[in-house]
Short mmCIF file of C-alpha atoms in Angstrom, two decimals:
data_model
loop_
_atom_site.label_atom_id
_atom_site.label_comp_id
_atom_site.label_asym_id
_atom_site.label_seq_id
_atom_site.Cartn_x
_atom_site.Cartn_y
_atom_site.Cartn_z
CA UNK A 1 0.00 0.00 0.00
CA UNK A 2 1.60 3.28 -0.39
CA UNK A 3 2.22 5.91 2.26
CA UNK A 4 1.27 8.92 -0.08
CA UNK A 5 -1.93 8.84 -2.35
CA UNK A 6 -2.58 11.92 -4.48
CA UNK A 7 -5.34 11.16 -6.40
CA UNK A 8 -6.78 13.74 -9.17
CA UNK A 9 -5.38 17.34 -7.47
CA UNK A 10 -6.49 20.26 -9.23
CA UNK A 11 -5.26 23.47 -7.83
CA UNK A 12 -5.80 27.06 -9.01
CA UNK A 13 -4.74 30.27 -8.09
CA UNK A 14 -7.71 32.40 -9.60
CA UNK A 15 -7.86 31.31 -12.71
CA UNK A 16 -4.61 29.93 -13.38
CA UNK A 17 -4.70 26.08 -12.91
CA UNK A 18 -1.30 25.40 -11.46
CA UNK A 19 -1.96 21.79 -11.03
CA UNK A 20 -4.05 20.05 -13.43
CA UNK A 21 -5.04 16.45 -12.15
CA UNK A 22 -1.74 15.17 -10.46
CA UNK A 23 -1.76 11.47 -9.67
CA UNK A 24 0.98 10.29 -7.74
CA UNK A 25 1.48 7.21 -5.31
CA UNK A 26 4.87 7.62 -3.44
CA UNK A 27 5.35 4.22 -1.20
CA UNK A 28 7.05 3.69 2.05
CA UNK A 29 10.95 3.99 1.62
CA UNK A 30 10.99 5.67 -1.70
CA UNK A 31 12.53 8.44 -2.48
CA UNK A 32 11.21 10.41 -5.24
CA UNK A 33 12.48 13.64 -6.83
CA UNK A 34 10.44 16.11 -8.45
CA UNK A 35 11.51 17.91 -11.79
CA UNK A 36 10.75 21.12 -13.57
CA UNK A 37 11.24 23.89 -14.87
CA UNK A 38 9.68 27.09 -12.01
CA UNK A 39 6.09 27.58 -12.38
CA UNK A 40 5.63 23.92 -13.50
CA UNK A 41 3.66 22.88 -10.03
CA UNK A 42 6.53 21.28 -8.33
CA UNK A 43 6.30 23.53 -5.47
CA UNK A 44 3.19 23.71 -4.98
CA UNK A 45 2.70 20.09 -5.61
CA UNK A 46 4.71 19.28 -2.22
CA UNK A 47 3.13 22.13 -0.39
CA UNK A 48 -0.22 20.90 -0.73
CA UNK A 49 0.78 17.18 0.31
CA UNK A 50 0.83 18.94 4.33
CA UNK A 51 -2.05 21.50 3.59
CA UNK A 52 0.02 24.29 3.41
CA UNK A 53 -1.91 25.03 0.05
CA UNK A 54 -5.61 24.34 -0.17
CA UNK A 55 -6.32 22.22 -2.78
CA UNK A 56 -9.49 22.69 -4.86
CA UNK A 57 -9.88 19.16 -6.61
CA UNK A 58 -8.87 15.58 -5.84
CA UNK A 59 -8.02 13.91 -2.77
CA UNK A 60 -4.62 13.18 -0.88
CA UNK A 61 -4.16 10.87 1.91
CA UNK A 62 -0.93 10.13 4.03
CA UNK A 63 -1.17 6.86 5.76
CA UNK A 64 -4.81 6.47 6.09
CA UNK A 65 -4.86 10.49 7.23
CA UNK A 66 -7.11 12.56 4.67
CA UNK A 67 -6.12 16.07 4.28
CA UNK A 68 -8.91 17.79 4.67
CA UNK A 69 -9.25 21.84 5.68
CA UNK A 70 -9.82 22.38 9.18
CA UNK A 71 -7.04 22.32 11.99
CA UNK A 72 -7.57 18.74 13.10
CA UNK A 73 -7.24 17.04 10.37
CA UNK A 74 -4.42 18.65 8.91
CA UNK A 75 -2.72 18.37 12.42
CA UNK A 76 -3.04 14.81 11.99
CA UNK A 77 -1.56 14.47 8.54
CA UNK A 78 1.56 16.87 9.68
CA UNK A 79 2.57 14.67 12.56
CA UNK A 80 3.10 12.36 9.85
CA UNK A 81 4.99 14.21 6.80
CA UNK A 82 7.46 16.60 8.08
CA UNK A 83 9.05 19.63 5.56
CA UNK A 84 11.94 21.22 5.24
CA UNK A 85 12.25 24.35 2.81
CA UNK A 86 14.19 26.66 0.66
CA UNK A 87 14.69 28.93 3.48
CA UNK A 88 15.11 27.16 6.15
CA UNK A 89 12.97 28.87 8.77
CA UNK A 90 14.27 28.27 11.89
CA UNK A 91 12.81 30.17 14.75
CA UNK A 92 15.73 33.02 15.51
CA UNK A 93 14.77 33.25 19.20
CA UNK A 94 15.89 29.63 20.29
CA UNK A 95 18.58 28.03 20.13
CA UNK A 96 19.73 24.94 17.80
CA UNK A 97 18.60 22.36 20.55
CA UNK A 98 16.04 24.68 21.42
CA UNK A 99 14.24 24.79 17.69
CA UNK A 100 14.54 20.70 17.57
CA UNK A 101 12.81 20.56 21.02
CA UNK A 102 9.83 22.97 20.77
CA UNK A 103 7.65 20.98 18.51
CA UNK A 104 8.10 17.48 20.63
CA UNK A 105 7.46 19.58 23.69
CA UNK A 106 4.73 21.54 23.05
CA UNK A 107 2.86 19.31 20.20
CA UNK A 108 3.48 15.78 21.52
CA UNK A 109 3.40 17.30 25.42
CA UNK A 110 6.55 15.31 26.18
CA UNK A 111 9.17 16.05 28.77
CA UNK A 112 11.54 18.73 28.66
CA UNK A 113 14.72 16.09 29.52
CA UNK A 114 13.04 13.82 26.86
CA UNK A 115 12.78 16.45 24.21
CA UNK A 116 16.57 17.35 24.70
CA UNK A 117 17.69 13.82 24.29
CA UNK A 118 16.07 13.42 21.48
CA UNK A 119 17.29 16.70 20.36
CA UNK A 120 20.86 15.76 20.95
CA UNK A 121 20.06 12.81 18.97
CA UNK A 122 18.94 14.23 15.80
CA UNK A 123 21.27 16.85 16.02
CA UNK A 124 24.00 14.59 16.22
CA UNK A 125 21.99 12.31 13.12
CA UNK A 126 22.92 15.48 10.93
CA UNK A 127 26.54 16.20 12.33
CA UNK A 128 25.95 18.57 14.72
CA UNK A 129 25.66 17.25 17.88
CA UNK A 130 27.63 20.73 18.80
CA UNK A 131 26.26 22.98 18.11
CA UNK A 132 22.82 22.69 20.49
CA UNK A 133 23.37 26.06 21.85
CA UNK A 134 24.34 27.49 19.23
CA UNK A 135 21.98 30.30 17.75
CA UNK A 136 20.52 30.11 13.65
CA UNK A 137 22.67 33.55 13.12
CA UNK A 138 25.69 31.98 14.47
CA UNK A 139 25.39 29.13 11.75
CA UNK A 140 26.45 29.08 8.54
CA UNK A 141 23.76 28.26 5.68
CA UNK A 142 24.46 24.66 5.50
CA UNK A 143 24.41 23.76 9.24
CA UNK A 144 21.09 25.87 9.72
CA UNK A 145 19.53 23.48 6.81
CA UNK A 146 20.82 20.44 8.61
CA UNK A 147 19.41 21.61 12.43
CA UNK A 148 15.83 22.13 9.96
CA UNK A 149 16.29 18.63 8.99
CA UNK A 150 16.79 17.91 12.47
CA UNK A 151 13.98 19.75 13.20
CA UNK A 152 11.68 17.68 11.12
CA UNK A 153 13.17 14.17 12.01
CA UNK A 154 12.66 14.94 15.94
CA UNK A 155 8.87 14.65 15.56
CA UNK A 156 9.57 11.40 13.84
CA UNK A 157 7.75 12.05 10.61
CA UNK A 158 6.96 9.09 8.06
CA UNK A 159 8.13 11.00 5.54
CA UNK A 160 9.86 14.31 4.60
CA UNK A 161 9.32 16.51 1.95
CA UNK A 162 12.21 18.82 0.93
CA UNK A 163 11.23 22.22 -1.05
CA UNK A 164 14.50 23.14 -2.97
CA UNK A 165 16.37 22.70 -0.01
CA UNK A 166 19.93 23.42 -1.29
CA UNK A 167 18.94 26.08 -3.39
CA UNK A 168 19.18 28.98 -1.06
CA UNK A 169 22.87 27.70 -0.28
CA UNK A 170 26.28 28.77 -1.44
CA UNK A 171 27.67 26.14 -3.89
CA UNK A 172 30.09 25.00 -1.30
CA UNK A 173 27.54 24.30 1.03
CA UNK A 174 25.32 22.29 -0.47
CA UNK A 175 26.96 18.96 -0.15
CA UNK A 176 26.98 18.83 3.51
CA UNK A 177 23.03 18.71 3.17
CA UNK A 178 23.11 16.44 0.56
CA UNK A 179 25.14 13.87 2.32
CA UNK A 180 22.49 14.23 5.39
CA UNK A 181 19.51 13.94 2.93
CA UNK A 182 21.43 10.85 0.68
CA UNK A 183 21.60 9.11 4.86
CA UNK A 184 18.30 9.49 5.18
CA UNK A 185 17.23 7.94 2.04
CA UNK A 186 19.73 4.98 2.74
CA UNK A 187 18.22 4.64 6.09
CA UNK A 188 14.93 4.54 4.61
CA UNK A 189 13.41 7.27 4.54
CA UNK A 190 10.52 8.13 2.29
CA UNK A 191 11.44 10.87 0.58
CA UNK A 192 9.55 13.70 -2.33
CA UNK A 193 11.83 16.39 -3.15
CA UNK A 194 11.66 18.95 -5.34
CA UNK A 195 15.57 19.42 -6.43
CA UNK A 196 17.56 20.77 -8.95
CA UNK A 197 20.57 18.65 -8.05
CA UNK A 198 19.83 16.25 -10.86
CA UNK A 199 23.39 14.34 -10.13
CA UNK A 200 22.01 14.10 -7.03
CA UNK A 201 18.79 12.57 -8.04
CA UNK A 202 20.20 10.60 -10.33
CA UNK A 203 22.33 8.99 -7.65
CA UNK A 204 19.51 8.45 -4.77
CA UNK A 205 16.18 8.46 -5.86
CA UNK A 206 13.88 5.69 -6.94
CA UNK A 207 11.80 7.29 -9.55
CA UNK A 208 11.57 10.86 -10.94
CA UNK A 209 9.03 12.82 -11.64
CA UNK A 210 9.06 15.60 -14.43
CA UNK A 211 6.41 18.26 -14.40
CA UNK A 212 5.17 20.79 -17.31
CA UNK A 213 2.73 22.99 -17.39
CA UNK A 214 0.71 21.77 -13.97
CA UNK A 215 0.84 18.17 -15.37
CA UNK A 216 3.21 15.01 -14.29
CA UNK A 217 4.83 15.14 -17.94
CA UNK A 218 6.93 11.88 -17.23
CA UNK A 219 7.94 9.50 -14.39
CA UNK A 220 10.00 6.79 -13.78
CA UNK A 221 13.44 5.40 -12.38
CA UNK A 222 16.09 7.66 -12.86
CA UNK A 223 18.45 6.02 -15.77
CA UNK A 224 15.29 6.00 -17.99
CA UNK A 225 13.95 9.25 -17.47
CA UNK A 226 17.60 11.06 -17.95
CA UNK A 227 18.91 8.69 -20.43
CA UNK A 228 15.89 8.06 -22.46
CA UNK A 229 13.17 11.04 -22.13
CA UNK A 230 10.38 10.19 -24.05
CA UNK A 231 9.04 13.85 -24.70
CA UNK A 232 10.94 16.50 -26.48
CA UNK A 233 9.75 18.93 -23.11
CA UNK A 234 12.03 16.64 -21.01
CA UNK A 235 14.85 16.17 -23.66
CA UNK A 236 14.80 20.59 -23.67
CA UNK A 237 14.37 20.62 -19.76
CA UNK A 238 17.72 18.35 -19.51
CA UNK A 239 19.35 20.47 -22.25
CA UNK A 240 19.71 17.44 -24.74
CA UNK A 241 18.37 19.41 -27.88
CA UNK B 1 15.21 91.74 37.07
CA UNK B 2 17.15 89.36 39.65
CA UNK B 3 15.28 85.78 40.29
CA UNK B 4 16.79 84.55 43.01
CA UNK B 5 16.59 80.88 43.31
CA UNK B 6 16.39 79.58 46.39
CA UNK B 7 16.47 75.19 46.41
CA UNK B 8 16.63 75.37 49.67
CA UNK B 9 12.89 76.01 50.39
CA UNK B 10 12.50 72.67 48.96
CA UNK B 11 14.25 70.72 51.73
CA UNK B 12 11.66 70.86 53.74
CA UNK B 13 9.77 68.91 51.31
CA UNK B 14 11.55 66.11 50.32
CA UNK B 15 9.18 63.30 51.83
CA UNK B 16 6.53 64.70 49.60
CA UNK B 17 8.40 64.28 46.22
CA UNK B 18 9.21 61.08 47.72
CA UNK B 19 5.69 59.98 47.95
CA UNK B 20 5.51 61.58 44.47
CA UNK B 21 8.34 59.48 43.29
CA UNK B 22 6.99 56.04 44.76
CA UNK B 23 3.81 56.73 43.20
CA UNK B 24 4.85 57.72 39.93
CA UNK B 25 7.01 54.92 40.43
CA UNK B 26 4.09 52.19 41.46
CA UNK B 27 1.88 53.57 38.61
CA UNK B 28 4.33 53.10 35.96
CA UNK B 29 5.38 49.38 36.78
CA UNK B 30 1.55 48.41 37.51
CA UNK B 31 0.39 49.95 34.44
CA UNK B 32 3.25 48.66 32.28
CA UNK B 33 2.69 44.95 33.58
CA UNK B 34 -0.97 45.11 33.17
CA UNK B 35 -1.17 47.38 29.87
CA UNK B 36 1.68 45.29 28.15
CA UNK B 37 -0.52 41.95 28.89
CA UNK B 38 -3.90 43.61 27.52
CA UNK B 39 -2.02 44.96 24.41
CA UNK B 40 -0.80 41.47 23.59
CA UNK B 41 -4.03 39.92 24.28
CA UNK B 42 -6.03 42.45 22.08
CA UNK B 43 -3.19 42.52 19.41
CA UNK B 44 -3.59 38.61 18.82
CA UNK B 45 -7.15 38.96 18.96
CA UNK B 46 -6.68 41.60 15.99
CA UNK B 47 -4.61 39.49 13.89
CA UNK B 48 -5.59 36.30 14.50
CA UNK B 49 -8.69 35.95 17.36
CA UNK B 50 -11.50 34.74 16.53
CA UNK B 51 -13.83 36.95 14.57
CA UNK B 52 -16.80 38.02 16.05
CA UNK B 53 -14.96 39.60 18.86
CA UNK B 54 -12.07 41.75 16.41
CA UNK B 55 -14.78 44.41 15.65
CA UNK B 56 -14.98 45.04 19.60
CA UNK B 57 -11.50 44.89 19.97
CA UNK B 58 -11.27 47.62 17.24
CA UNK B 59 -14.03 49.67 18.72
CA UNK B 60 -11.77 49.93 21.99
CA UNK B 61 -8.96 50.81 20.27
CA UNK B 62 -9.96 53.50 18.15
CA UNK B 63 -12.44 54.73 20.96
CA UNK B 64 -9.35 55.10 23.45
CA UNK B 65 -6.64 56.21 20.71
CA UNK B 66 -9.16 59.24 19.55
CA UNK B 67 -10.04 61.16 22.51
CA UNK B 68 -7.84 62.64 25.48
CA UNK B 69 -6.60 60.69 28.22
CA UNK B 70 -7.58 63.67 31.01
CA UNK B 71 -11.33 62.88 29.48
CA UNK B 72 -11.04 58.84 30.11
CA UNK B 73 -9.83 59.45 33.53
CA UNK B 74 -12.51 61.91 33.91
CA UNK B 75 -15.24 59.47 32.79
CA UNK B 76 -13.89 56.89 35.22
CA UNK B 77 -13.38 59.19 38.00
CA UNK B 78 -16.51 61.27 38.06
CA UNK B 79 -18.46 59.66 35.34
CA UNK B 80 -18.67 55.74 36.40
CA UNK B 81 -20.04 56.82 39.66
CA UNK B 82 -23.08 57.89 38.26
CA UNK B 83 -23.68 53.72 37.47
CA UNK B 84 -22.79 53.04 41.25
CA UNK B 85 -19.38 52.51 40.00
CA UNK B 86 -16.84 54.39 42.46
CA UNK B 87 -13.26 53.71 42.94
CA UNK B 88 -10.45 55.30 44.96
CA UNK B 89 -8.32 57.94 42.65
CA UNK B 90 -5.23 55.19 42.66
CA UNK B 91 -7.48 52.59 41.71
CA UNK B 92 -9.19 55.19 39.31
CA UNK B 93 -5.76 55.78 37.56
CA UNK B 94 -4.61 52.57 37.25
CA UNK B 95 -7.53 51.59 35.38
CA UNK B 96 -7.38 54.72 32.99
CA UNK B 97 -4.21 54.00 31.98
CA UNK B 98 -4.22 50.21 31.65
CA UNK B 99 -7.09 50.76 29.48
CA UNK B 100 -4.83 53.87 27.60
CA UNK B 101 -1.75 51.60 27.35
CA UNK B 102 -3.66 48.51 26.11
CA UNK B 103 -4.90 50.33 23.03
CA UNK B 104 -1.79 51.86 22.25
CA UNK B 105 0.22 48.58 23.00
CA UNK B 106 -2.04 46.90 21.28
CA UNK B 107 -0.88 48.71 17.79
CA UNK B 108 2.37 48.68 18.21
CA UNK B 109 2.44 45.25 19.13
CA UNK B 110 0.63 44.56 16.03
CA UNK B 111 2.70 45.90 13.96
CA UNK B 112 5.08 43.46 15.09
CA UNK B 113 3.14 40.60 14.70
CA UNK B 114 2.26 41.45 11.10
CA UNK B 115 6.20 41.56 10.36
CA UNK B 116 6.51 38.26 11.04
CA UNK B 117 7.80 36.20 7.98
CA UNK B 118 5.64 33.70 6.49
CA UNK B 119 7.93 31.15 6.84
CA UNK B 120 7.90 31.10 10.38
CA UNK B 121 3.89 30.21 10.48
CA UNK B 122 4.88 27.39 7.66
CA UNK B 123 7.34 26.00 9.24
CA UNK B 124 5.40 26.04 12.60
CA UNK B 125 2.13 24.27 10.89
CA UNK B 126 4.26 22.09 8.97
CA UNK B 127 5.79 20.72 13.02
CA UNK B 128 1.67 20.39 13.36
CA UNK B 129 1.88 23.58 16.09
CA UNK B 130 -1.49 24.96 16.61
CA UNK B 131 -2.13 28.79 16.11
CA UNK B 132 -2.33 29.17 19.15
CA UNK B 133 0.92 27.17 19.97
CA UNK B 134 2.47 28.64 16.87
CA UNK B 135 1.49 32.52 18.30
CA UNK B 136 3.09 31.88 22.01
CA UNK B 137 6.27 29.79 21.39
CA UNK B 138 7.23 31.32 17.97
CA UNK B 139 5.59 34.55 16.76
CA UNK B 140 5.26 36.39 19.67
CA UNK B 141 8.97 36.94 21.19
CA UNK B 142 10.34 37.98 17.83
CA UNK B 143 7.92 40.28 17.25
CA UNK B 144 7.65 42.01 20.73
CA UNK B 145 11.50 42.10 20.41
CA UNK B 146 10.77 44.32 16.88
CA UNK B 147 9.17 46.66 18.12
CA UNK B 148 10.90 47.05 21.76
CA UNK B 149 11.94 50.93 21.30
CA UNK B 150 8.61 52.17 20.02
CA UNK B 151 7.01 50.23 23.19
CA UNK B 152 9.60 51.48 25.50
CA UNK B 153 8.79 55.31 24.30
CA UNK B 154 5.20 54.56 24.74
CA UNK B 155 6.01 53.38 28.17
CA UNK B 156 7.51 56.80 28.82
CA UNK B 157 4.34 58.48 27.13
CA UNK B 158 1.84 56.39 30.04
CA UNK B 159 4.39 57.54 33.18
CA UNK B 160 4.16 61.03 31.89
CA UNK B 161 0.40 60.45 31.72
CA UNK B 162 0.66 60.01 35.63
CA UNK B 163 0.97 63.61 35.50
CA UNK B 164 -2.43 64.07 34.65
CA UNK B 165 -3.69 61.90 37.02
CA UNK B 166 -2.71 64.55 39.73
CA UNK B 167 -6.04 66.15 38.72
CA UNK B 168 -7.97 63.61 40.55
CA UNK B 169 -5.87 63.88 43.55
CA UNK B 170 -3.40 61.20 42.61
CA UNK B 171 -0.50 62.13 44.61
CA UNK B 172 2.68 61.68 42.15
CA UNK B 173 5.46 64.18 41.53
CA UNK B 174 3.09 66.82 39.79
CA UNK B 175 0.68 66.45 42.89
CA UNK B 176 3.91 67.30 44.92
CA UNK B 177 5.24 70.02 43.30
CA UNK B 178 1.80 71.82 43.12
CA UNK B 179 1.40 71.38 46.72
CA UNK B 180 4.61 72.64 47.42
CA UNK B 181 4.89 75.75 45.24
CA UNK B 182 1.03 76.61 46.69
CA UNK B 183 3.08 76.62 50.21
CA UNK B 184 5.66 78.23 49.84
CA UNK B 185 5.21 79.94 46.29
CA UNK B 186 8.17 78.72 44.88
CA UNK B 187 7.06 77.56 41.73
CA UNK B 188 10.00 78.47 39.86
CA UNK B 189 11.69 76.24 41.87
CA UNK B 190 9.40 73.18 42.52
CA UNK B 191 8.85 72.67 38.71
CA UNK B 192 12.73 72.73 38.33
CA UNK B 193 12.72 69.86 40.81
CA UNK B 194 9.59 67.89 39.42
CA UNK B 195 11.29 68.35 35.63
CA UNK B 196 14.55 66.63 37.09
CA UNK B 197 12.78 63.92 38.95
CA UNK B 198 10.39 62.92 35.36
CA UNK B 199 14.04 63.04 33.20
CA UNK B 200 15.99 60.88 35.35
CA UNK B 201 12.96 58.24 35.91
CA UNK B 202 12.26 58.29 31.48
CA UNK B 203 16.36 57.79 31.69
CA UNK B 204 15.83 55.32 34.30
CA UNK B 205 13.21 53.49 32.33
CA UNK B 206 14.34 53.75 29.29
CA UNK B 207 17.57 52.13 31.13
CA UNK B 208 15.62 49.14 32.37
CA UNK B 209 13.47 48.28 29.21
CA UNK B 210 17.30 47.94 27.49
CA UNK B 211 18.24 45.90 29.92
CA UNK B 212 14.81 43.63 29.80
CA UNK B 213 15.32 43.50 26.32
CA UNK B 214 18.69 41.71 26.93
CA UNK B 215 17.25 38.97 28.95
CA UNK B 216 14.44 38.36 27.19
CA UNK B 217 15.77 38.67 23.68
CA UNK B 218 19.37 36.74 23.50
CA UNK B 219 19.70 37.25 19.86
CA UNK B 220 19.79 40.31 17.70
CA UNK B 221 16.65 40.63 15.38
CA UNK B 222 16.70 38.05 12.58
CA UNK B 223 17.57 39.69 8.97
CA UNK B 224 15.07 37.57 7.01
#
């Protein structure tokens, strides 16, 4: 059975249909990158698979939990997908430690001395295990994407959806999230990311997914869809015309 | 024409700028604990209460922001009586300008609020916080700590307010130094002194709201 169902989404913003009847079953463990050139629906895509977008047609469910538009329901689905984004958003009052902990602590009521541990874990799951008191503008780019990531995996998600999240990052920088991101998916993670790293999704994913034009243009495992694109939108996207 | 000054007069009355003192004193830290908490309460319930009650919450605000503060403390003073509604002048002040503060506060602390980047309420819903949760542990901090000066100067504003709550017999340092210069006609004089006192307590609480701001806000204002 798989652990995302997105069945038929339309979404429109006025009256331009962004997403035009996706379809898209993502299953436990797989990691899945999303394609496309900007204003294809990738984006929004993922942001509607936790309700952060409304979604006007269709249906999407996350291991047997429906979104659906009031505050307990999508609740419910976010304790089980968590996100991590372009910008990181970390919250620049609290520490490191401090960001990892809140959401355990005040969501899932558990202890503070439990939420620490578990924030020490995580942290140290991403490499930075020292940096707990550390404040977001003492980090650099890189570490305050990997204490996000942190963030995310503390409230023990089922999956993780990553919205361009090396693409606010110097070029030097981006590896060290990578690497955490390529663990993940090793450790089995399910994973739907929308990336322009295409070496990188070349190297971890199961299946990609292109989109055009609101539309999932082409899927399927990586060698075929970069060594064979069927469509000549795909063959322009990857610059092979 | 020679004014002589004479500061000496004063001496005599130095416990009663004292009392002044304490009382400007006692109404500024009440009034600043209790005004701060409405303003917060009534700014969430602008941005993001519930509904039905924001048009109330705006009624107060513009009601209390558009007419003089002598005329609320007035209305409460000699006014509420009339509905079997007395209360001592202290009590009387304090409740005229906890219900000034909380409308000003309120806007200013708005204002903070509404600077708050999106991606701190995304990345809050997407750790399934509440609104409510997401408002406490995330929003609010950050945004009082934006717009700390304009909330200290306020602060200033309501203990100079105090001033006008000698009218009703309030016995701060404006009390005082009308008493004394009707004694001993040294106006000159007992204005000099009441001027002094007001600047070094706005210096003095200026002063303190820095140094609040340093405990409660560890971290310098975040650039995005």
């Amino acid at each position: 059975m798989s652990l995302i169902a997105v069945t038929e989404v339309r979404k429109r913003f006025g009256a331009n249909e962004v997403l035009k009847g996706i379809n898209l079953d993502v299953a436990p463990g797989e990691v899945i990158a999303i394609i496309g050139k900007s204003g294809s629906g990738k984006s929004t895509l993922l942001r509607c698979i936790n309700g952060l977008e409304t979604i006007d047609e269709g249906s999407i469910m996350v291991a047997g939990a429906q979104l659906a538009d009031d505050e307990l329901h999508l609740r419910a689905l976010r304790l089980k997908v968590g996100m991590i984004f372009q910008g990181f958003n970390l919250f620049p009052h609290l520490s490191a430690g401090r960001n990892v902990m809140l959401s355990p602590m005040v969501v899932k009521k558990i202890s503070a001395k439990e939420a620490e541990a578990e924030a020490r874990a995580r942290l140290a799951q991403v490499g930075l295990e020292h940096k707990f008191d550390a404040y977001p503008d003492e980090l650099s780019g890189g570490q305050q994407q990997r204490v996000a990531i942190a963030r995310a995996l503390a409230m023990r998600p089922l999956a993780l959806l990553c919205d361009e999240i090396t693409s606010a990052l110097d070029p030097e920088l981006v590896n060290e999230v990578l690497q955490v991101v390529g663990k993940l998916a090793e450790e089995g993670m399910t994973l739907l990311m929308v990336t322009h790293e295409m070496r990188f999704a070349r190297e971890v994913c199961d299946r990609v997914v292109f989109m055009h034009q609101g539309r999932v243009h082409e899927i399927g495992p990586p060698d075929i869809v970069f060594e064979s694109p069927k469509t000549l939108e795909l063959r322009q996207f990857l610059g092979m015309t | 024409m020679a004014v002589g000054l004479d500061f000496g007069a004063l001496a005599d009355y130095a416990p009663v700028f004292a009392k002044g003192v304490a009382v400007t004193c006692e109404l500024t830290l009440v009034v600043g604990g209790l005004g701060l908490a409405l303003g917060i309460l009534c700014a969430w319930v602008r941005t993001q209460g519930p509904r039905v009650i924001r048009p109330f919450v705006s009624i107060y605000v513009e009601l209390i922001r558009n007419t003089p503060f002598l005329i609320q403390l007035f209305f409460i003073f000699f006014g509420l009586p009339a509905v079997g509604v007395s209360l001592g002048e202290m009590e009387a002040a304090i409740l005229a300008m906890v219900v000034n503060l909380g409308a000003y506060a309120c806007e200013i602390i708005r204002a903070g609020i509404e600077a708050t980047p999106r991606g701190q309420y995304e990345a809050s819903a997407s750790l399934a916080m509440s609104r409510l949760q997401t408002f406490r542990y995330v929003v609010l901090r950050p945004a009082l700590q934006r717009i700390w000066p304009a909330l200290t100067s306020q602060l200033v504003i309501v203990m100079f307010g105090s001033a006008v709550c000698s009218q009703i017999a309030v016995e701060d340092i404006t009390f005082a130094a009308n008493f004394i210069q009707s004694r001993n006609f040294r106006a000159f004089e007992a204005y000099i002194a009441a001027t002094l006192l007001y600047l070094a307590l706005a210096l003095l609480l200026r002063q303190g709201m820095r140094m609040l701001a340093l405990v409660l806000f560890p971290r310098r204002r975040a650039v995005r």
